[in-house]
mmCIF file of C-alpha atoms in Angstrom:
data_model
loop_
_atom_site.group_PDB
_atom_site.id
_atom_site.type_symbol
_atom_site.label_atom_id
_atom_site.label_comp_id
_atom_site.label_asym_id
_atom_site.label_seq_id
_atom_site.Cartn_x
_atom_site.Cartn_y
_atom_site.Cartn_z
ATOM 1 C CA MET C 1 130.839 78.135 116.300
ATOM 2 C CA ARG C 2 127.506 78.422 114.556
ATOM 3 C CA GLN C 3 124.942 75.710 115.122
ATOM 4 C CA PRO C 4 123.404 73.991 112.064
ATOM 5 C CA ILE C 5 119.850 74.972 111.193
ATOM 6 C CA ASN C 6 117.376 72.625 112.842
ATOM 7 C CA LEU C 7 114.437 72.525 110.431
ATOM 8 C CA ASN C 8 112.207 70.438 112.706
ATOM 9 C CA GLU C 9 112.700 72.851 115.572
ATOM 10 C CA ARG C 10 111.780 75.828 113.394
ATOM 11 C CA VAL C 11 108.620 74.111 112.170
ATOM 12 C CA ASN C 12 107.631 73.038 115.684
ATOM 13 C CA ASN C 13 108.118 76.562 117.044
ATOM 14 C CA LYS C 14 106.401 78.423 114.185
ATOM 15 C CA THR C 15 103.763 80.771 115.605
ATOM 16 C CA LEU C 16 100.366 81.726 114.219
ATOM 17 C CA ASP C 17 101.443 85.228 113.208
ATOM 18 C CA GLU C 18 104.554 83.863 111.461
ATOM 19 C CA GLY C 19 102.444 81.287 109.657
ATOM 20 C CA PHE C 20 99.894 83.910 108.647
ATOM 21 C CA ASP C 21 102.627 86.093 107.109
ATOM 22 C CA GLU C 22 103.709 83.017 105.156
ATOM 23 C CA PHE C 23 100.099 82.370 104.109
ATOM 24 C CA ILE C 24 99.711 85.951 102.806
ATOM 25 C CA LEU C 25 102.939 85.583 100.830
ATOM 26 C CA TYR C 26 101.489 82.374 99.369
ATOM 27 C CA CYS C 27 98.293 84.241 98.416
ATOM 28 C CA LYS C 28 100.313 86.944 96.681
ATOM 29 C CA SER C 29 102.337 84.336 94.801
ATOM 30 C CA ARG C 30 99.026 82.950 93.491
ATOM 31 C CA ASN C 31 98.185 86.484 92.332
ATOM 32 C CA LEU C 32 94.991 86.658 94.382
ATOM 33 C CA ARG C 33 93.009 89.888 94.257
ATOM 34 C CA PRO C 34 94.055 92.648 96.712
ATOM 35 C CA ALA C 35 90.479 92.554 98.027
ATOM 36 C CA THR C 36 90.899 88.870 98.921
ATOM 37 C CA ILE C 37 94.132 89.551 100.801
ATOM 38 C CA LYS C 38 92.500 92.475 102.574
ATOM 39 C CA HIS C 39 89.669 90.140 103.567
ATOM 40 C CA TYR C 40 92.107 87.721 105.227
ATOM 41 C CA ASN C 41 93.855 90.561 107.040
ATOM 42 C CA ASN C 42 90.535 91.854 108.383
ATOM 43 C CA ALA C 43 89.524 88.367 109.518
ATOM 44 C CA MET C 44 92.792 87.977 111.425
ATOM 45 C CA LEU C 45 91.947 91.037 113.528
ATOM 46 C CA VAL C 46 89.081 88.975 114.956
ATOM 47 C CA ILE C 47 90.994 85.686 115.055
ATOM 48 C CA TYR C 48 93.896 87.176 117.023
ATOM 49 C CA LYS C 49 91.483 88.260 119.759
ATOM 50 C CA ALA C 50 90.587 84.615 120.380
ATOM 51 C CA ILE C 51 93.824 82.889 119.366
ATOM 52 C CA PRO C 52 96.941 84.859 120.439
ATOM 53 C CA PRO C 53 99.366 85.607 117.589
ATOM 54 C CA LYS C 54 102.221 83.828 119.378
ATOM 55 C CA THR C 55 100.288 80.574 119.695
ATOM 56 C CA LYS C 56 102.365 77.743 118.276
ATOM 57 C CA ILE C 57 100.709 76.353 115.167
ATOM 58 C CA LYS C 58 101.338 72.765 116.262
ATOM 59 C CA ASP C 59 99.237 73.424 119.375
ATOM 60 C CA ILE C 60 96.144 74.511 117.426
ATOM 61 C CA THR C 61 93.495 71.805 117.630
ATOM 62 C CA ASN C 62 89.832 71.272 116.915
ATOM 63 C CA GLU C 63 89.146 72.560 120.433
ATOM 64 C CA THR C 64 90.919 75.815 119.511
ATOM 65 C CA VAL C 65 88.540 76.279 116.584
ATOM 66 C CA GLU C 66 85.486 75.448 118.702
ATOM 67 C CA ASN C 67 86.587 78.024 121.275
ATOM 68 C CA PHE C 68 86.949 80.553 118.470
ATOM 69 C CA LYS C 69 83.320 79.952 117.478
ATOM 70 C CA ILE C 70 82.202 80.455 121.081
ATOM 71 C CA PHE C 71 84.311 83.617 121.344
ATOM 72 C CA MET C 72 82.594 85.145 118.305
ATOM 73 C CA GLN C 73 79.150 84.275 119.631
ATOM 74 C CA ARG C 74 79.825 85.788 123.057
ATOM 75 C CA ASN C 75 82.139 88.691 122.351
ATOM 76 C CA THR C 76 81.213 90.117 118.970
ATOM 77 C CA ASN C 77 78.109 91.719 117.534
ATOM 78 C CA GLU C 78 78.565 89.960 114.206
ATOM 79 C CA ASN C 79 75.674 88.156 112.572
ATOM 80 C CA ASP C 80 75.763 84.457 111.692
ATOM 81 C CA VAL C 81 76.866 85.126 108.120
ATOM 82 C CA THR C 82 79.846 87.252 109.183
ATOM 83 C CA MET C 83 80.891 84.759 111.844
ATOM 84 C CA ASN C 84 80.907 81.983 109.247
ATOM 85 C CA THR C 85 82.910 84.220 106.914
ATOM 86 C CA ASN C 86 85.551 84.657 109.617
ATOM 87 C CA LEU C 87 85.501 80.917 110.272
ATOM 88 C CA ARG C 88 86.035 80.158 106.577
ATOM 89 C CA SER C 89 89.047 82.482 106.599
ATOM 90 C CA LEU C 90 90.518 80.686 109.601
ATOM 91 C CA ARG C 91 89.788 77.352 107.933
ATOM 92 C CA ALA C 92 91.637 78.364 104.747
ATOM 93 C CA ILE C 93 94.671 79.412 106.805
ATOM 94 C CA LEU C 94 94.695 76.280 108.953
ATOM 95 C CA TYR C 95 94.210 73.988 105.957
ATOM 96 C CA TYR C 96 97.277 75.664 104.441
ATOM 97 C CA PHE C 97 99.201 74.835 107.629
ATOM 98 C CA MET C 98 97.913 71.257 107.556
ATOM 99 C CA LYS C 99 99.023 70.873 103.945
ATOM 100 C CA LEU C 100 102.550 71.873 104.974
ATOM 101 C CA GLU C 101 102.343 69.524 107.992
ATOM 102 C CA TYR C 102 102.754 72.334 110.496
ATOM 103 C CA MET C 103 99.862 70.865 112.499
ATOM 104 C CA ASP C 104 97.653 67.793 112.737
ATOM 105 C CA LYS C 105 94.850 67.487 110.202
ATOM 106 C CA PHE C 106 91.187 67.713 111.193
ATOM 107 C CA HIS C 107 87.925 68.755 109.536
ATOM 108 C CA ILE C 108 86.530 72.256 110.169
ATOM 109 C CA PRO C 109 82.795 72.484 109.358
ATOM 110 C CA GLU C 110 80.908 75.754 109.123
ATOM 111 C CA MET C 111 78.620 76.882 111.917
ATOM 112 C CA LYS C 112 74.985 75.907 111.557
ATOM 113 C CA VAL C 113 72.829 78.974 111.093
ATOM 114 C CA ASP C 114 69.191 79.711 110.463
ATOM 115 C CA LYS C 115 68.660 80.720 106.864
ATOM 116 C CA LYS C 116 66.906 84.041 106.594
ATOM 117 C CA ILE C 117 64.611 84.967 103.761
ATOM 118 C CA ILE C 118 66.178 87.809 101.800
ATOM 119 C CA GLU C 119 63.814 90.733 101.584
ATOM 120 C CA THR C 120 63.493 91.829 97.977
ATOM 121 C CA TYR C 121 62.612 95.260 96.681
ATOM 122 C CA THR C 122 58.951 95.966 96.163
ATOM 123 C CA ASP C 123 57.645 97.187 92.821
ATOM 124 C CA ALA C 124 57.239 100.648 94.355
ATOM 125 C CA GLU C 125 60.863 100.676 95.559
ATOM 126 C CA LEU C 126 62.139 99.535 92.182
ATOM 127 C CA LYS C 127 60.177 102.291 90.448
ATOM 128 C CA LEU C 128 61.746 104.787 92.839
ATOM 129 C CA LEU C 129 65.263 103.449 92.194
ATOM 130 C CA LEU C 130 64.736 103.489 88.438
ATOM 131 C CA LYS C 131 63.056 106.888 88.287
ATOM 132 C CA LYS C 132 65.204 109.123 86.123
ATOM 133 C CA PRO C 133 66.328 112.284 87.940
ATOM 134 C CA ASP C 134 65.766 115.741 86.506
ATOM 135 C CA LEU C 135 69.015 116.438 84.637
ATOM 136 C CA LYS C 136 68.454 120.184 84.973
ATOM 137 C CA LYS C 137 68.471 119.998 88.767
ATOM 138 C CA CYS C 138 70.356 116.869 89.880
ATOM 139 C CA SER C 139 74.097 116.469 90.408
ATOM 140 C CA PHE C 140 76.292 114.256 88.245
ATOM 141 C CA ILE C 141 76.558 111.786 91.151
ATOM 142 C CA ASP C 142 72.772 111.455 91.418
ATOM 143 C CA TYR C 143 72.540 110.850 87.685
ATOM 144 C CA ARG C 144 75.442 108.385 87.737
ATOM 145 C CA GLU C 145 73.749 106.417 90.541
ATOM 146 C CA PHE C 146 70.585 106.178 88.439
ATOM 147 C CA VAL C 147 72.623 104.783 85.532
ATOM 148 C CA ILE C 148 74.452 102.337 87.822
ATOM 149 C CA VAL C 149 71.174 100.981 89.220
ATOM 150 C CA ASN C 150 69.999 100.396 85.649
ATOM 151 C CA PHE C 151 73.327 98.725 84.858
ATOM 152 C CA LEU C 152 73.133 96.412 87.865
ATOM 153 C CA LEU C 153 69.556 95.482 87.082
ATOM 154 C CA GLY C 154 70.401 94.844 83.432
ATOM 155 C CA THR C 155 73.593 92.842 83.983
ATOM 156 C CA GLY C 156 73.719 91.518 87.559
ATOM 157 C CA CYS C 157 77.483 92.065 87.676
ATOM 158 C CA ARG C 158 79.595 92.173 90.844
ATOM 159 C CA LEU C 159 80.741 95.450 92.403
ATOM 160 C CA GLY C 160 84.394 94.733 91.599
ATOM 161 C CA THR C 161 83.478 94.157 87.968
ATOM 162 C CA LEU C 162 81.325 97.266 87.725
ATOM 163 C CA ILE C 163 83.865 99.776 89.027
ATOM 164 C CA ASN C 164 86.533 98.431 86.641
ATOM 165 C CA ILE C 165 84.506 98.626 83.423
ATOM 166 C CA LYS C 166 85.976 101.084 80.941
ATOM 167 C CA ILE C 167 84.254 102.957 78.153
ATOM 168 C CA LYS C 168 86.036 100.827 75.554
ATOM 169 C CA ASP C 169 84.424 97.713 77.063
ATOM 170 C CA LEU C 170 81.065 98.798 75.624
ATOM 171 C CA ASP C 171 80.297 97.531 72.125
ATOM 172 C CA PHE C 172 77.098 99.213 70.978
ATOM 173 C CA ASP C 173 77.453 97.840 67.448
ATOM 174 C CA ASN C 174 77.100 94.265 68.691
ATOM 175 C CA ASP C 175 75.224 95.122 71.910
ATOM 176 C CA LEU C 176 77.865 93.555 74.165
ATOM 177 C CA ILE C 177 79.792 94.464 77.311
ATOM 178 C CA THR C 178 83.196 92.934 78.015
ATOM 179 C CA TYR C 179 83.966 92.155 81.648
ATOM 180 C CA THR C 180 87.755 92.281 82.016
ATOM 181 C CA HIS C 181 87.791 92.237 85.825
ATOM 182 C CA THR C 182 86.085 89.071 87.061
ATOM 183 C CA LYS C 183 86.462 86.818 90.098
ATOM 184 C CA ASN C 184 87.997 83.967 88.088
ATOM 185 C CA ARG C 185 90.024 86.414 85.937
ATOM 186 C CA ARG C 186 88.369 85.161 82.760
ATOM 187 C CA PRO C 187 86.929 87.853 80.456
ATOM 188 C CA GLN C 188 83.191 87.588 79.889
ATOM 189 C CA LEU C 189 80.867 88.927 77.213
ATOM 190 C CA VAL C 190 77.452 90.084 78.407
ATOM 191 C CA PRO C 191 74.593 91.301 76.198
ATOM 192 C CA ILE C 192 73.235 94.837 76.528
ATOM 193 C CA SER C 193 69.466 95.124 76.530
ATOM 194 C CA PHE C 194 67.827 97.790 74.397
ATOM 195 C CA SER C 195 66.661 99.751 77.452
ATOM 196 C CA LEU C 196 70.124 99.707 79.091
ATOM 197 C CA LYS C 197 71.760 100.667 75.812
ATOM 198 C CA LYS C 198 69.613 103.808 75.631
ATOM 199 C CA VAL C 199 70.537 104.751 79.208
ATOM 200 C CA LEU C 200 74.279 104.235 78.596
ATOM 201 C CA ILE C 201 74.378 106.143 75.310
ATOM 202 C CA GLU C 202 72.707 109.137 76.944
ATOM 203 C CA TYR C 203 74.982 108.859 80.004
ATOM 204 C CA LEU C 204 78.107 108.971 77.849
ATOM 205 C CA GLN C 205 76.912 112.209 76.271
ATOM 206 C CA TYR C 206 77.266 113.792 79.700
ATOM 207 C CA ARG C 207 80.095 111.695 81.089
ATOM 208 C CA LYS C 208 82.330 112.189 77.993
ATOM 209 C CA GLY C 209 85.816 110.680 78.500
ATOM 210 C CA ASN C 210 88.215 108.607 76.426
ATOM 211 C CA ALA C 211 88.088 104.899 75.582
ATOM 212 C CA ASP C 212 90.511 103.989 78.385
ATOM 213 C CA ASP C 213 88.590 105.960 81.037
ATOM 214 C CA TYR C 214 86.420 104.159 83.580
ATOM 215 C CA LEU C 215 82.764 104.096 82.635
ATOM 216 C CA PHE C 216 81.554 105.039 86.099
ATOM 217 C CA CYS C 217 83.693 107.790 87.561
ATOM 218 C CA ASN C 218 83.529 110.281 90.420
ATOM 219 C CA ALA C 219 82.760 113.968 89.948
ATOM 220 C CA TYR C 220 86.370 114.530 88.820
ATOM 221 C CA GLY C 221 86.375 111.820 86.189
ATOM 222 C CA GLU C 222 88.433 109.416 88.316
ATOM 223 C CA LYS C 223 87.756 105.782 89.242
ATOM 224 C CA ILE C 224 85.083 105.448 91.896
ATOM 225 C CA ASN C 225 85.680 103.781 95.258
ATOM 226 C CA GLY C 226 83.655 100.622 95.874
ATOM 227 C CA ASP C 227 82.815 101.442 99.502
ATOM 228 C CA THR C 228 81.697 104.957 98.564
ATOM 229 C CA LEU C 229 79.497 103.574 95.815
ATOM 230 C CA LYS C 230 77.834 101.079 98.174
ATOM 231 C CA HIS C 231 77.121 103.899 100.617
ATOM 232 C CA ASN C 232 75.664 106.129 97.902
ATOM 233 C CA ILE C 233 73.431 103.401 96.495
#
């Protein structure tokens, strides 16, 4: 004879890996970006090294989190910023568990770190980055990178926004760019400066393509990969 489902027992015995799978499903139901879900999955690779996947969620305490901080400091080569990023990921997951009453509630503050002064580009470096390559000798990729640097300087957009801009998103008549891929999923209109407009118009003469094609493509006219672009820049 089958035993009735004991809900309390299932909740009390839920493990970290089971809860994380549930958390990812929750993220997908909220239609979070694939990059955000990938970020959580990458963070869990570090978290599982300090907190075993089969740890019962109800047994996770503030001491567990403090031990995780110590583990990162002693056993990883990550900088303070990355360690706090991993901690924020763990915090988001645990707060989700707390909301569902899988575990006791407690506050999880970020690690205190020394703020470093961000080194900016010098005028000489900026001139080098913005120096137009010789179109008779350079490759399409070199030329594209020059245009992208001008685009980033002129708009300040995020990488995820940049690689998803399509040719049709450029409005040269009104000097506007439409961002359709943003962090908050709300379209944005951004002005095009006169200098950037000149660079883009010339670029499109070489890039060609249709309205629905991505503005910045690889050598085969396909969408560029964000990691590859970061490496090239």
